[in-house]
Amino acid sequence: MQLPAEAVAATVLIEVVRISALPTEQGVPYPGRAVAHWAGIEAADALTLIDNLPGSEQHRCGFSPGWSIRAYEDSLDLALFEAAFCFRCHEVRMHGTAVPPSMATQFFDADTPPAQALLALFRAAAP
């Protein structure tokens, strides 16, 4: 999977969100509860794990994401990007000022060890 390299390099904090609904408008944050904040090596390790998710073909489920991450630079004002993950249809949707259109929708193999490790991190953040 591809992440916006400049945004990843500028990220100092990741907010993990347990998504409760789909946004009502395109480009707005996914509604939900922030369940964790990762910084330092924890954030870097999560971004590396996400960046290394193997690609997949599209699966159809209607896109029902359960988790998202929001990446912030040191000002913590606006998210550099948000990535919402659906482990059923293997789809990631990203938006934010750092996300080019070619990266907005991607597919990952949710059954691989890296994807399952990411899901375990999400689940551990919201017991």
PDB file of C-alpha atoms in Angstrom:
ATOM      1  CA  MET A   1       0.000   0.000   0.000  1.00  0.00           C
ATOM      2  CA  GLN A   2       1.175   3.526  -0.653  1.00  0.00           C
ATOM      3  CA  LEU A   3       1.185   6.342   1.865  1.00  0.00           C
ATOM      4  CA  PRO A   4       2.057   9.967   1.035  1.00  0.00           C
ATOM      5  CA  ALA A   5       5.813   9.936   1.731  1.00  0.00           C
ATOM      6  CA  GLU A   6       6.205  13.602   2.718  1.00  0.00           C
ATOM      7  CA  ALA A   7       3.262  13.378   5.102  1.00  0.00           C
ATOM      8  CA  VAL A   8       4.631  10.196   6.660  1.00  0.00           C
ATOM      9  CA  ALA A   9       8.000  11.898   7.192  1.00  0.00           C
ATOM     10  CA  ALA A  10       6.265  14.846   8.905  1.00  0.00           C
ATOM     11  CA  THR A  11       4.002  12.707  11.121  1.00  0.00           C
ATOM     12  CA  VAL A  12       4.647  13.012  14.857  1.00  0.00           C
ATOM     13  CA  LEU A  13       1.314  11.709  16.136  1.00  0.00           C
ATOM     14  CA  ILE A  14      -1.250   9.167  14.975  1.00  0.00           C
ATOM     15  CA  GLU A  15      -4.751   9.198  16.338  1.00  0.00           C
ATOM     16  CA  VAL A  16      -6.539   5.843  16.165  1.00  0.00           C
ATOM     17  CA  VAL A  17     -10.295   6.155  15.664  1.00  0.00           C
ATOM     18  CA  ARG A  18     -12.955   3.490  16.155  1.00  0.00           C
ATOM     19  CA  ILE A  19     -15.328   4.492  13.365  1.00  0.00           C
ATOM     20  CA  SER A  20     -19.012   4.710  14.275  1.00  0.00           C
ATOM     21  CA  ALA A  21     -20.490   5.810  10.919  1.00  0.00           C
ATOM     22  CA  LEU A  22     -19.594   6.987   7.453  1.00  0.00           C
ATOM     23  CA  PRO A  23     -18.991  10.698   6.946  1.00  0.00           C
ATOM     24  CA  THR A  24     -21.876  12.737   5.593  1.00  0.00           C
ATOM     25  CA  GLU A  25     -19.587  14.614   3.194  1.00  0.00           C
ATOM     26  CA  GLN A  26     -16.555  13.609   1.194  1.00  0.00           C
ATOM     27  CA  GLY A  27     -13.250  14.688   2.709  1.00  0.00           C
ATOM     28  CA  VAL A  28     -14.459  15.191   6.284  1.00  0.00           C
ATOM     29  CA  PRO A  29     -13.157  13.064   9.163  1.00  0.00           C
ATOM     30  CA  TYR A  30     -14.770   9.706   9.803  1.00  0.00           C
ATOM     31  CA  PRO A  31     -17.009   9.964  12.870  1.00  0.00           C
ATOM     32  CA  GLY A  32     -15.967   7.940  15.849  1.00  0.00           C
ATOM     33  CA  ARG A  33     -14.156   7.849  19.125  1.00  0.00           C
ATOM     34  CA  ALA A  34     -10.413   8.387  19.384  1.00  0.00           C
ATOM     35  CA  VAL A  35      -9.185   5.314  21.236  1.00  0.00           C
ATOM     36  CA  ALA A  36      -5.424   5.817  21.163  1.00  0.00           C
ATOM     37  CA  HIS A  37      -2.641   8.195  20.281  1.00  0.00           C
ATOM     38  CA  TRP A  38       0.637   6.843  19.013  1.00  0.00           C
ATOM     39  CA  ALA A  39       3.810   8.911  18.919  1.00  0.00           C
ATOM     40  CA  GLY A  40       7.500   8.290  18.377  1.00  0.00           C
ATOM     41  CA  ILE A  41       8.522   4.738  17.572  1.00  0.00           C
ATOM     42  CA  GLU A  42       4.960   3.501  18.064  1.00  0.00           C
ATOM     43  CA  ALA A  43       3.704   5.825  15.297  1.00  0.00           C
ATOM     44  CA  ALA A  44       6.675   5.049  13.053  1.00  0.00           C
ATOM     45  CA  ASP A  45       6.166   1.293  13.460  1.00  0.00           C
ATOM     46  CA  ALA A  46       2.448   1.589  12.639  1.00  0.00           C
ATOM     47  CA  LEU A  47       3.148   3.652   9.515  1.00  0.00           C
ATOM     48  CA  THR A  48       5.778   1.156   8.381  1.00  0.00           C
ATOM     49  CA  LEU A  49       3.335  -1.700   8.919  1.00  0.00           C
ATOM     50  CA  ILE A  50       0.658   0.120   6.893  1.00  0.00           C
ATOM     51  CA  ASP A  51       3.099   1.066   4.148  1.00  0.00           C
ATOM     52  CA  ASN A  52       4.084  -2.605   3.844  1.00  0.00           C
ATOM     53  CA  LEU A  53       0.553  -3.989   3.534  1.00  0.00           C
ATOM     54  CA  PRO A  54       0.452  -6.167   0.427  1.00  0.00           C
ATOM     55  CA  GLY A  55      -1.938  -5.113  -2.305  1.00  0.00           C
ATOM     56  CA  SER A  56      -5.093  -7.002  -3.177  1.00  0.00           C
ATOM     57  CA  GLU A  57      -7.934  -7.063  -5.599  1.00  0.00           C
ATOM     58  CA  GLN A  58     -11.159  -5.281  -4.801  1.00  0.00           C
ATOM     59  CA  HIS A  59     -13.717  -7.210  -2.763  1.00  0.00           C
ATOM     60  CA  ARG A  60     -17.292  -5.992  -2.502  1.00  0.00           C
ATOM     61  CA  CYS A  61     -18.923  -5.359   0.856  1.00  0.00           C
ATOM     62  CA  GLY A  62     -20.146  -1.791   0.480  1.00  0.00           C
ATOM     63  CA  PHE A  63     -17.166  -0.352   2.419  1.00  0.00           C
ATOM     64  CA  SER A  64     -17.862  -0.528   6.098  1.00  0.00           C
ATOM     65  CA  PRO A  65     -14.638   0.603   7.785  1.00  0.00           C
ATOM     66  CA  GLY A  66     -14.117  -0.079  11.437  1.00  0.00           C
ATOM     67  CA  TRP A  67     -10.893   1.825  12.045  1.00  0.00           C
ATOM     68  CA  SER A  68      -9.050   4.876  10.837  1.00  0.00           C
ATOM     69  CA  ILE A  69      -5.821   6.630  11.584  1.00  0.00           C
ATOM     70  CA  ARG A  70      -5.266  10.366  11.440  1.00  0.00           C
ATOM     71  CA  ALA A  71      -1.680  11.510  11.004  1.00  0.00           C
ATOM     72  CA  TYR A  72      -0.611  14.870  12.446  1.00  0.00           C
ATOM     73  CA  GLU A  73       2.521  16.973  12.169  1.00  0.00           C
ATOM     74  CA  ASP A  74       3.962  18.783  15.186  1.00  0.00           C
ATOM     75  CA  SER A  75       1.447  21.665  15.050  1.00  0.00           C
ATOM     76  CA  LEU A  76      -1.380  19.128  15.665  1.00  0.00           C
ATOM     77  CA  ASP A  77      -3.792  21.459  13.841  1.00  0.00           C
ATOM     78  CA  LEU A  78      -5.211  19.575  10.879  1.00  0.00           C
ATOM     79  CA  ALA A  79      -4.596  15.956  10.011  1.00  0.00           C
ATOM     80  CA  LEU A  80      -2.097  15.480   7.200  1.00  0.00           C
ATOM     81  CA  PHE A  81      -4.183  12.519   6.114  1.00  0.00           C
ATOM     82  CA  GLU A  82      -6.763  10.086   7.351  1.00  0.00           C
ATOM     83  CA  ALA A  83      -6.884   6.464   6.250  1.00  0.00           C
ATOM     84  CA  ALA A  84     -10.010   4.376   6.910  1.00  0.00           C
ATOM     85  CA  PHE A  85      -9.644   0.585   6.776  1.00  0.00           C
ATOM     86  CA  CYS A  86     -12.300  -1.973   5.871  1.00  0.00           C
ATOM     87  CA  PHE A  87     -11.000  -5.449   6.650  1.00  0.00           C
ATOM     88  CA  ARG A  88     -14.018  -7.062   4.916  1.00  0.00           C
ATOM     89  CA  CYS A  89     -13.604  -5.612   1.436  1.00  0.00           C
ATOM     90  CA  HIS A  90      -9.850  -5.051   1.817  1.00  0.00           C
ATOM     91  CA  GLU A  91     -10.214  -1.353   0.986  1.00  0.00           C
ATOM     92  CA  VAL A  92      -8.503   1.727   2.368  1.00  0.00           C
ATOM     93  CA  ARG A  93      -9.836   5.185   1.644  1.00  0.00           C
ATOM     94  CA  MET A  94      -7.573   8.129   2.335  1.00  0.00           C
ATOM     95  CA  HIS A  95      -8.168  11.838   2.247  1.00  0.00           C
ATOM     96  CA  GLY A  96      -6.351  14.968   3.327  1.00  0.00           C
ATOM     97  CA  THR A  97      -4.256  17.719   1.843  1.00  0.00           C
ATOM     98  CA  ALA A  98      -1.266  15.375   1.484  1.00  0.00           C
ATOM     99  CA  VAL A  99      -3.166  12.654  -0.415  1.00  0.00           C
ATOM    100  CA  PRO A 100      -2.965  12.719  -4.212  1.00  0.00           C
ATOM    101  CA  PRO A 101      -6.029  11.364  -6.063  1.00  0.00           C
ATOM    102  CA  SER A 102      -4.083   8.269  -7.143  1.00  0.00           C
ATOM    103  CA  MET A 103      -3.751   7.200  -3.485  1.00  0.00           C
ATOM    104  CA  ALA A 104      -7.311   7.970  -2.363  1.00  0.00           C
ATOM    105  CA  THR A 105      -8.611   4.400  -2.782  1.00  0.00           C
ATOM    106  CA  GLN A 106      -6.375   1.369  -2.376  1.00  0.00           C
ATOM    107  CA  PHE A 107      -6.784  -2.323  -1.667  1.00  0.00           C
ATOM    108  CA  PHE A 108      -4.808  -4.498   0.729  1.00  0.00           C
ATOM    109  CA  ASP A 109      -4.783  -8.205   1.508  1.00  0.00           C
ATOM    110  CA  ALA A 110      -6.516  -8.308   4.886  1.00  0.00           C
ATOM    111  CA  ASP A 111      -5.656 -11.974   5.398  1.00  0.00           C
ATOM    112  CA  THR A 112      -1.871 -11.504   5.474  1.00  0.00           C
ATOM    113  CA  PRO A 113       0.216 -11.384   8.661  1.00  0.00           C
ATOM    114  CA  PRO A 114       0.934  -7.615   8.328  1.00  0.00           C
ATOM    115  CA  ALA A 115      -2.779  -6.810   7.984  1.00  0.00           C
ATOM    116  CA  GLN A 116      -3.682  -9.070  10.890  1.00  0.00           C
ATOM    117  CA  ALA A 117      -0.934  -7.421  12.969  1.00  0.00           C
ATOM    118  CA  LEU A 118      -2.434  -4.003  12.162  1.00  0.00           C
ATOM    119  CA  LEU A 119      -5.907  -5.200  13.116  1.00  0.00           C
ATOM    120  CA  ALA A 120      -4.502  -6.551  16.394  1.00  0.00           C
ATOM    121  CA  LEU A 121      -2.968  -3.129  17.128  1.00  0.00           C
ATOM    122  CA  PHE A 122      -6.322  -1.474  16.480  1.00  0.00           C
ATOM    123  CA  ARG A 123      -8.167  -3.950  18.686  1.00  0.00           C
ATOM    124  CA  ALA A 124      -5.620  -3.569  21.486  1.00  0.00           C
ATOM    125  CA  ALA A 125      -6.165   0.196  21.382  1.00  0.00           C
ATOM    126  CA  ALA A 126      -9.881  -0.223  22.130  1.00  0.00           C
ATOM    127  CA  PRO A 127     -10.398  -3.188  24.425  1.00  0.00           C
TER     128      PRO A 127
END
